Amino acid sequence: MTVDLRSDTVTKPSQAMRAAMAAADVGDDVYGEDPEINALEAEAAALFGHEAALFVPTGTMGNQIGVALHAAPGDEVLCDIGAHLLAYERGGSAAFFGITSRTIVTADGICDPAAYEAQVREGDWHTVGTRVLQVENTHNRGGGRVQPLAALRGLRRVADDAGIAVHCDGARIWNAHVASGVPLHAYGQLFDTVSVCLSKGLGAPVGSLLISTADRMGRARVLRGRMGGAMRQAGVLAAAGRYALKNNLERLAQDHARARRLADALVPYGLVDPAQVQTNLVMINLPAPRPDAATVARAAAEAGVLVSAMDERRVRLVTHLDVSDDDVDVAIKVLTGILT
Ligand SMILES: *Cc1c(COP(=O)(O)O)cnc(C)c1O
């Protein structure tokens, strides 16, 4: 038996989700005729208190289009140094849209409005103009930390003062919502655009949404087509997403509890900072003379527990709907065996 804690992207659709996919009524979404996609987009927009949403194949595409709605070639996005947008999107916003980026250095990805404010530039004949502030909630490289609501409100004020936009990478905003109790529409009102993933903890096989105004989503539809992301009878995928939103959202609390149990078992050995564990991610810190992350990941894999080497000296564990309490017990045994 393998316990797969590499990511919440490894979840497989359940039988019930597959049944919903099989039963989906579909149409050609390029003609706007896929009923499942239309319903999913309307439901997602309503959840966040926005007018419209656009179904996209990946969170990466959602983020790329999201920032491109606010920034023209040569304009700038300001984001955290650990942002997925910069770390894992293969330079997409620069490669496709000519958007430059500047970063704010944080240890844990927690949004600091004053740090953004200090960096915002209006732009003129000589300098680059900042057009969009980007924030990630929860923050992946920050260890699944939930952005404090006060910080997000502060960020909104900075953007409003400068007359620019805020884009949220909400791949795991579901986890932030469940952990903090902050309603999704309360998050939604703080962002001009938000991208969300159905394929992480919610357990759908494929799919993300970009959410904003109807006008912006009209423009986003053009950009999605240009990027080759306009799909046809993709309602089979949207049906999985609708099933996930209905059935797998509140259960994220179980993933959080299991992550907490994993963390609690490792804290006594100084491997995990308990304050950092707020959702379904657990970061194991491996300062020398402990073995490095790749070594730990290899040893754990040999014992049937898959983990991610996040950095040279940091391992990431992720709980998700295919990880049971028994799996957590196995993981604790294997990891404490290797590390203590
Ligand atoms: C997974 C993820 C995304 C999007 O990833 P895709 O694989 O492109 O769907 C974006 N942001 C964060 C923080 C993520 O974890």
Tab-separated table of C-alpha atoms and ligand atoms in Angstrom:
chain	number	residue	atom	x	y	z
A	1	MET	CA	0.000	0.000	0.000
A	2	THR	CA	1.251	3.444	-0.895
A	3	VAL	CA	0.364	6.601	1.009
A	4	ASP	CA	0.616	9.502	-1.405
A	5	LEU	CA	1.235	12.802	0.398
A	6	ARG	CA	2.962	14.546	-2.512
A	7	SER	CA	0.045	16.790	-3.410
A	8	ASP	CA	-3.726	17.170	-3.286
A	9	THR	CA	-3.605	17.030	-7.091
A	10	VAL	CA	-3.153	13.234	-6.968
A	11	THR	CA	-6.754	12.557	-5.922
A	12	LYS	CA	-8.778	10.348	-8.246
A	13	PRO	CA	-12.464	10.857	-9.011
A	14	SER	CA	-14.684	8.752	-6.765
A	15	GLN	CA	-17.337	6.407	-8.172
A	16	ALA	CA	-20.044	8.937	-7.314
A	17	MET	CA	-18.126	11.713	-9.073
A	18	ARG	CA	-17.637	9.475	-12.108
A	19	ALA	CA	-21.376	8.775	-12.134
A	20	ALA	CA	-22.035	12.530	-12.178
A	21	MET	CA	-19.575	12.912	-15.055
A	22	ALA	CA	-21.186	10.081	-17.001
A	23	ALA	CA	-24.626	11.625	-16.542
A	24	ALA	CA	-23.541	15.121	-17.638
A	25	ASP	CA	-25.626	16.835	-20.272
A	26	VAL	CA	-23.068	18.437	-22.602
A	27	GLY	CA	-22.794	20.830	-25.533
A	28	ASP	CA	-20.151	22.811	-27.380
A	29	ASP	CA	-18.768	25.325	-24.912
A	30	VAL	CA	-17.169	27.413	-27.671
A	31	TYR	CA	-20.754	28.154	-28.703
A	32	GLY	CA	-21.638	28.680	-25.026
A	33	GLU	CA	-23.896	25.626	-25.220
A	34	ASP	CA	-22.570	23.333	-22.533
A	35	PRO	CA	-25.183	23.315	-19.752
A	36	GLU	CA	-22.869	21.841	-17.108
A	37	ILE	CA	-20.183	24.446	-17.761
A	38	ASN	CA	-22.722	27.272	-17.797
A	39	ALA	CA	-24.159	26.033	-14.496
A	40	LEU	CA	-20.724	25.598	-12.914
A	41	GLU	CA	-19.649	29.089	-13.972
A	42	ALA	CA	-22.847	30.623	-12.571
A	43	GLU	CA	-22.553	28.706	-9.295
A	44	ALA	CA	-18.897	29.630	-8.817
A	45	ALA	CA	-19.504	33.298	-9.573
A	46	ALA	CA	-22.360	33.364	-7.040
A	47	LEU	CA	-20.228	31.720	-4.351
A	48	PHE	CA	-17.726	34.582	-4.585
A	49	GLY	CA	-20.316	37.314	-5.057
A	50	HIS	CA	-19.144	38.102	-8.580
A	51	GLU	CA	-21.030	38.393	-11.865
A	52	ALA	CA	-19.328	35.761	-13.956
A	53	ALA	CA	-16.808	32.956	-14.144
A	54	LEU	CA	-14.874	31.182	-16.872
A	55	PHE	CA	-14.010	27.484	-16.843
A	56	VAL	CA	-10.338	26.953	-17.716
A	57	PRO	CA	-8.294	23.754	-17.944
A	58	THR	CA	-5.784	24.700	-15.252
A	59	GLY	CA	-5.155	27.093	-12.412
A	60	THR	CA	-2.088	28.235	-14.280
A	61	MET	CA	-4.243	29.412	-17.180
A	62	GLY	CA	-6.620	31.083	-14.721
A	63	ASN	CA	-3.756	33.022	-13.174
A	64	GLN	CA	-2.190	33.938	-16.506
A	65	ILE	CA	-5.444	35.284	-17.895
A	66	GLY	CA	-6.265	36.893	-14.549
A	67	VAL	CA	-3.172	39.078	-14.473
A	68	ALA	CA	-3.369	39.752	-18.223
A	69	LEU	CA	-6.811	41.304	-17.727
A	70	HIS	CA	-5.185	44.001	-15.603
A	71	ALA	CA	-1.738	44.513	-17.092
A	72	ALA	CA	-0.609	45.316	-20.641
A	73	PRO	CA	2.752	44.313	-22.139
A	74	GLY	CA	5.470	46.157	-20.233
A	75	ASP	CA	3.294	46.611	-17.141
A	76	GLU	CA	4.095	44.986	-13.856
A	77	VAL	CA	2.557	42.489	-11.455
A	78	LEU	CA	3.682	42.703	-7.831
A	79	CYS	CA	3.640	39.459	-5.867
A	80	ASP	CA	5.257	37.446	-3.134
A	81	ILE	CA	8.608	35.850	-3.957
A	82	GLY	CA	7.163	32.395	-3.363
A	83	ALA	CA	4.091	32.941	-5.535
A	84	HIS	CA	2.984	30.016	-7.695
A	85	LEU	CA	2.592	32.605	-10.455
A	86	LEU	CA	6.355	33.031	-10.546
A	87	ALA	CA	7.625	29.771	-9.114
A	88	TYR	CA	5.646	27.223	-11.126
A	89	GLU	CA	4.052	28.826	-14.158
A	90	ARG	CA	7.084	28.617	-16.443
A	91	GLY	CA	7.287	32.373	-16.899
A	92	GLY	CA	3.869	32.410	-18.578
A	93	SER	CA	2.848	35.973	-17.777
A	94	ALA	CA	6.099	37.224	-19.319
A	95	ALA	CA	6.176	34.738	-22.192
A	96	PHE	CA	2.555	35.152	-23.306
A	97	PHE	CA	1.602	38.622	-22.176
A	98	GLY	CA	4.841	40.614	-21.804
A	99	ILE	CA	4.074	41.324	-18.150
A	100	THR	CA	7.056	41.995	-15.923
A	101	SER	CA	7.073	41.058	-12.277
A	102	ARG	CA	8.516	42.332	-9.062
A	103	THR	CA	8.569	40.463	-5.810
A	104	ILE	CA	8.086	41.079	-2.138
A	105	VAL	CA	10.291	38.914	0.042
A	106	THR	CA	8.498	37.131	2.857
A	107	ALA	CA	9.416	34.082	4.898
A	108	ASP	CA	5.999	32.474	4.846
A	109	GLY	CA	4.033	34.167	2.083
A	110	ILE	CA	1.847	36.126	4.478
A	111	CYS	CA	0.589	39.260	2.791
A	112	ASP	CA	2.091	42.512	4.097
A	113	PRO	CA	0.132	45.439	2.616
A	114	ALA	CA	2.790	47.961	3.626
A	115	ALA	CA	5.414	46.016	1.680
A	116	TYR	CA	3.222	46.147	-1.410
A	117	GLU	CA	2.518	49.836	-0.894
A	118	ALA	CA	6.227	50.584	-0.689
A	119	GLN	CA	6.792	48.922	-4.068
A	120	VAL	CA	3.826	50.177	-6.100
A	121	ARG	CA	4.942	52.459	-8.915
A	122	GLU	CA	2.687	54.594	-11.020
A	123	GLY	CA	4.944	54.335	-14.058
A	124	ASP	CA	5.902	57.131	-16.400
A	125	TRP	CA	8.122	57.818	-19.399
A	126	HIS	CA	11.020	56.263	-17.495
A	127	THR	CA	9.660	53.631	-15.096
A	128	VAL	CA	7.446	50.545	-15.152
A	129	GLY	CA	3.896	50.896	-13.869
A	130	THR	CA	2.426	48.451	-11.368
A	131	ARG	CA	-1.046	47.447	-12.528
A	132	VAL	CA	-1.909	44.434	-10.406
A	133	LEU	CA	-1.166	43.147	-6.912
A	134	GLN	CA	-1.204	39.377	-6.693
A	135	VAL	CA	-1.798	37.350	-3.535
A	136	GLU	CA	-2.029	33.594	-2.943
A	137	ASN	CA	-4.548	32.123	-0.466
A	138	THR	CA	-3.720	29.653	0.947
A	139	HIS	CA	-0.055	30.114	0.258
A	140	ASN	CA	1.527	26.937	-1.085
A	141	ARG	CA	5.222	27.643	-0.546
A	142	GLY	CA	4.241	29.340	2.700
A	143	GLY	CA	3.069	25.946	3.968
A	144	GLY	CA	-0.649	26.314	3.374
A	145	ARG	CA	-0.943	29.446	5.492
A	146	VAL	CA	-4.262	31.284	5.440
A	147	GLN	CA	-3.984	34.968	4.560
A	148	PRO	CA	-5.341	37.017	7.487
A	149	LEU	CA	-8.494	38.873	6.480
A	150	ALA	CA	-7.108	42.147	7.841
A	151	ALA	CA	-4.061	41.815	5.586
A	152	LEU	CA	-6.248	41.176	2.540
A	153	ARG	CA	-8.347	44.219	3.408
A	154	GLY	CA	-5.155	46.224	3.718
A	155	LEU	CA	-4.061	45.010	0.301
A	156	ARG	CA	-7.421	46.076	-1.149
A	157	ARG	CA	-6.896	49.577	0.270
A	158	VAL	CA	-3.405	49.791	-1.224
A	159	ALA	CA	-4.816	48.816	-4.612
A	160	ASP	CA	-7.719	51.253	-4.351
A	161	ASP	CA	-5.412	54.103	-3.349
A	162	ALA	CA	-3.259	53.376	-6.396
A	163	GLY	CA	-6.218	52.737	-8.689
A	164	ILE	CA	-4.968	49.267	-9.596
A	165	ALA	CA	-6.288	45.698	-9.359
A	166	VAL	CA	-5.895	42.735	-7.023
A	167	HIS	CA	-5.714	39.200	-8.413
A	168	CYS	CA	-5.974	36.295	-5.991
A	169	ASP	CA	-4.488	32.916	-6.784
A	170	GLY	CA	-7.137	30.976	-4.891
A	171	ALA	CA	-6.113	27.482	-5.963
A	172	ARG	CA	-6.701	26.486	-2.325
A	173	ILE	CA	-9.019	29.291	-1.233
A	174	TRP	CA	-11.451	26.513	-0.304
A	175	ASN	CA	-9.047	25.433	2.404
A	176	ALA	CA	-8.677	29.027	3.604
A	177	HIS	CA	-12.457	29.349	3.789
A	178	VAL	CA	-12.939	26.107	5.720
A	179	ALA	CA	-10.038	26.802	8.099
A	180	SER	CA	-10.922	30.440	8.842
A	181	GLY	CA	-14.703	30.417	8.489
A	182	VAL	CA	-14.449	33.509	6.280
A	183	PRO	CA	-17.261	33.244	3.705
A	184	LEU	CA	-16.141	32.843	0.097
A	185	HIS	CA	-18.051	35.979	-0.921
A	186	ALA	CA	-16.172	37.958	1.745
A	187	TYR	CA	-12.949	36.902	0.080
A	188	GLY	CA	-14.495	37.539	-3.319
A	189	GLN	CA	-15.321	41.180	-2.635
A	190	LEU	CA	-11.653	41.919	-1.915
A	191	PHE	CA	-10.407	40.768	-5.320
A	192	ASP	CA	-10.968	42.040	-8.844
A	193	THR	CA	-10.204	38.581	-10.179
A	194	VAL	CA	-9.786	35.263	-8.400
A	195	SER	CA	-8.736	31.918	-9.836
A	196	VAL	CA	-9.787	28.726	-8.057
A	197	CYS	CA	-8.878	25.070	-8.601
A	198	LEU	CA	-11.319	22.178	-8.636
A	199	SER	CA	-8.507	19.680	-9.107
A	200	LYS	CA	-6.782	20.099	-5.735
A	201	GLY	CA	-8.446	19.243	-2.443
A	202	LEU	CA	-11.920	19.265	-3.975
A	203	GLY	CA	-10.941	16.118	-5.843
A	204	ALA	CA	-12.078	16.834	-9.408
A	205	PRO	CA	-9.742	15.378	-12.044
A	206	VAL	CA	-9.373	18.584	-14.107
A	207	GLY	CA	-10.492	22.162	-14.053
A	208	SER	CA	-10.225	25.657	-12.636
A	209	LEU	CA	-12.282	28.816	-12.789
A	210	LEU	CA	-11.478	32.462	-13.183
A	211	ILE	CA	-14.058	34.687	-11.499
A	212	SER	CA	-14.769	38.411	-11.935
A	213	THR	CA	-17.124	40.811	-13.714
A	214	ALA	CA	-19.096	39.818	-16.818
A	215	ASP	CA	-17.117	42.344	-18.860
A	216	ARG	CA	-13.774	40.924	-17.749
A	217	MET	CA	-14.927	37.364	-18.322
A	218	GLY	CA	-15.877	38.329	-21.872
A	219	ARG	CA	-12.306	39.464	-22.439
A	220	ALA	CA	-11.014	36.407	-20.580
A	221	ARG	CA	-12.922	34.188	-23.020
A	222	VAL	CA	-10.937	35.712	-25.885
A	223	LEU	CA	-7.627	35.174	-24.085
A	224	ARG	CA	-8.585	31.591	-23.199
A	225	GLY	CA	-9.286	30.897	-26.850
A	226	ARG	CA	-6.009	32.484	-27.872
A	227	MET	CA	-4.132	30.248	-25.445
A	228	GLY	CA	-5.842	27.158	-26.830
A	229	GLY	CA	-7.928	26.639	-23.721
A	230	ALA	CA	-11.395	26.763	-25.299
A	231	MET	CA	-12.791	23.250	-24.963
A	232	ARG	CA	-15.884	21.658	-26.463
A	233	GLN	CA	-18.039	19.105	-24.582
A	234	ALA	CA	-16.066	19.705	-21.411
A	235	GLY	CA	-19.250	19.477	-19.362
A	236	VAL	CA	-18.074	16.020	-18.313
A	237	LEU	CA	-15.315	17.872	-16.458
A	238	ALA	CA	-17.579	20.634	-15.192
A	239	ALA	CA	-19.916	17.959	-13.797
A	240	ALA	CA	-17.020	16.666	-11.707
A	241	GLY	CA	-16.414	20.205	-10.503
A	242	ARG	CA	-20.054	20.733	-9.582
A	243	TYR	CA	-20.079	17.424	-7.731
A	244	ALA	CA	-16.908	18.471	-5.897
A	245	LEU	CA	-18.316	21.830	-4.815
A	246	LYS	CA	-21.458	20.168	-3.507
A	247	ASN	CA	-19.861	17.217	-1.740
A	248	ASN	CA	-16.188	17.830	-1.079
A	249	LEU	CA	-15.921	21.386	0.203
A	250	GLU	CA	-16.845	21.133	3.876
A	251	ARG	CA	-14.999	17.821	4.225
A	252	LEU	CA	-11.709	19.692	3.766
A	253	ALA	CA	-11.868	20.099	7.556
A	254	GLN	CA	-11.000	16.389	7.777
A	255	ASP	CA	-7.873	16.962	5.698
A	256	HIS	CA	-6.916	19.808	8.004
A	257	ALA	CA	-7.402	17.633	11.080
A	258	ARG	CA	-5.232	14.903	9.555
A	259	ALA	CA	-2.528	17.419	8.660
A	260	ARG	CA	-2.645	18.655	12.238
A	261	ARG	CA	-2.215	15.102	13.536
A	262	LEU	CA	0.751	14.531	11.212
A	263	ALA	CA	2.293	17.791	12.362
A	264	ASP	CA	1.683	17.110	16.059
A	265	ALA	CA	3.584	13.838	15.765
A	266	LEU	CA	6.596	15.604	14.221
A	267	VAL	CA	6.643	18.782	16.336
A	268	PRO	CA	8.313	17.140	19.380
A	269	TYR	CA	11.337	16.391	17.204
A	270	GLY	CA	11.625	19.971	16.008
A	271	LEU	CA	10.710	18.973	12.471
A	272	VAL	CA	7.612	21.112	12.090
A	273	ASP	CA	6.646	24.583	13.281
A	274	PRO	CA	3.153	24.009	14.699
A	275	ALA	CA	2.106	27.627	14.096
A	276	GLN	CA	2.600	27.147	10.368
A	277	VAL	CA	0.137	24.278	10.035
A	278	GLN	CA	-3.259	25.787	9.341
A	279	THR	CA	-4.736	23.759	6.489
A	280	ASN	CA	-3.795	20.586	4.586
A	281	LEU	CA	-0.079	21.259	4.104
A	282	VAL	CA	2.717	20.326	6.478
A	283	MET	CA	6.274	21.484	5.897
A	284	ILE	CA	9.093	19.473	7.460
A	285	ASN	CA	12.211	21.566	8.022
A	286	LEU	CA	15.478	19.704	7.649
A	287	PRO	CA	18.397	21.901	8.706
A	288	ALA	CA	21.810	20.211	8.641
A	289	PRO	CA	22.886	17.782	10.047
A	290	ARG	CA	19.546	16.202	9.204
A	291	PRO	CA	19.378	14.434	5.849
A	292	ASP	CA	18.294	16.672	2.974
A	293	ALA	CA	14.820	16.650	1.447
A	294	ALA	CA	15.649	14.435	-1.539
A	295	THR	CA	17.209	11.825	0.756
A	296	VAL	CA	14.183	11.846	3.059
A	297	ALA	CA	11.780	11.633	0.109
A	298	ARG	CA	13.670	8.652	-1.310
A	299	ALA	CA	13.754	6.800	2.006
A	300	ALA	CA	10.056	7.458	2.623
A	301	ALA	CA	9.156	6.268	-0.874
A	302	GLU	CA	11.007	3.016	-0.250
A	303	ALA	CA	8.777	2.546	2.792
A	304	GLY	CA	5.623	3.313	0.773
A	305	VAL	CA	5.093	6.960	1.727
A	306	LEU	CA	5.380	9.512	-1.067
A	307	VAL	CA	6.296	13.086	-0.099
A	308	SER	CA	7.559	16.147	-2.004
A	309	ALA	CA	11.033	17.580	-1.710
A	310	MET	CA	9.957	21.218	-1.784
A	311	ASP	CA	13.394	22.770	-1.423
A	312	GLU	CA	16.783	21.324	-0.658
A	313	ARG	CA	15.929	21.231	3.042
A	314	ARG	CA	12.160	21.232	3.157
A	315	VAL	CA	9.714	18.384	2.607
A	316	ARG	CA	6.007	18.979	1.951
A	317	LEU	CA	3.243	16.644	3.100
A	318	VAL	CA	-0.281	17.176	1.765
A	319	THR	CA	-3.444	15.562	3.066
A	320	HIS	CA	-6.412	15.107	0.726
A	321	LEU	CA	-9.547	13.070	0.272
A	322	ASP	CA	-7.667	9.909	-0.652
A	323	VAL	CA	-5.660	9.959	2.618
A	324	SER	CA	-7.308	8.128	5.527
A	325	ASP	CA	-6.617	8.124	9.264
A	326	ASP	CA	-4.806	4.810	8.826
A	327	ASP	CA	-2.656	6.369	6.099
A	328	VAL	CA	-1.704	9.141	8.524
A	329	ASP	CA	-0.653	6.516	11.086
A	330	VAL	CA	1.540	4.806	8.487
A	331	ALA	CA	3.095	8.113	7.442
A	332	ILE	CA	3.858	9.095	11.035
A	333	LYS	CA	5.545	5.750	11.670
A	334	VAL	CA	7.635	5.881	8.499
A	335	LEU	CA	8.675	9.531	8.864
A	336	THR	CA	9.546	9.339	12.555
A	337	GLY	CA	11.483	6.156	11.761
A	338	ILE	CA	13.562	7.980	9.174
A	339	LEU	CA	14.004	11.263	11.011
A	340	THR	CA	14.408	10.422	14.706
B	1	LIG	C1	-1.852	24.067	-8.172
B	1	LIG	C2	-1.747	25.523	-8.042
B	1	LIG	C3	-2.077	26.372	-9.109
B	1	LIG	C4	-2.520	25.902	-10.463
B	1	LIG	O1	-1.974	24.731	-10.869
B	1	LIG	P1	-2.422	23.946	-12.185
B	1	LIG	O2	-1.627	22.701	-12.051
B	1	LIG	O3	-2.033	24.791	-13.337
B	1	LIG	O4	-3.886	23.718	-12.127
B	1	LIG	C5	-1.985	27.722	-8.896
B	1	LIG	N1	-1.613	28.213	-7.715
B	1	LIG	C6	-1.316	27.438	-6.660
B	1	LIG	C7	-0.962	28.061	-5.366
B	1	LIG	C8	-1.364	26.056	-6.790
B	1	LIG	O5	-1.053	25.302	-5.739
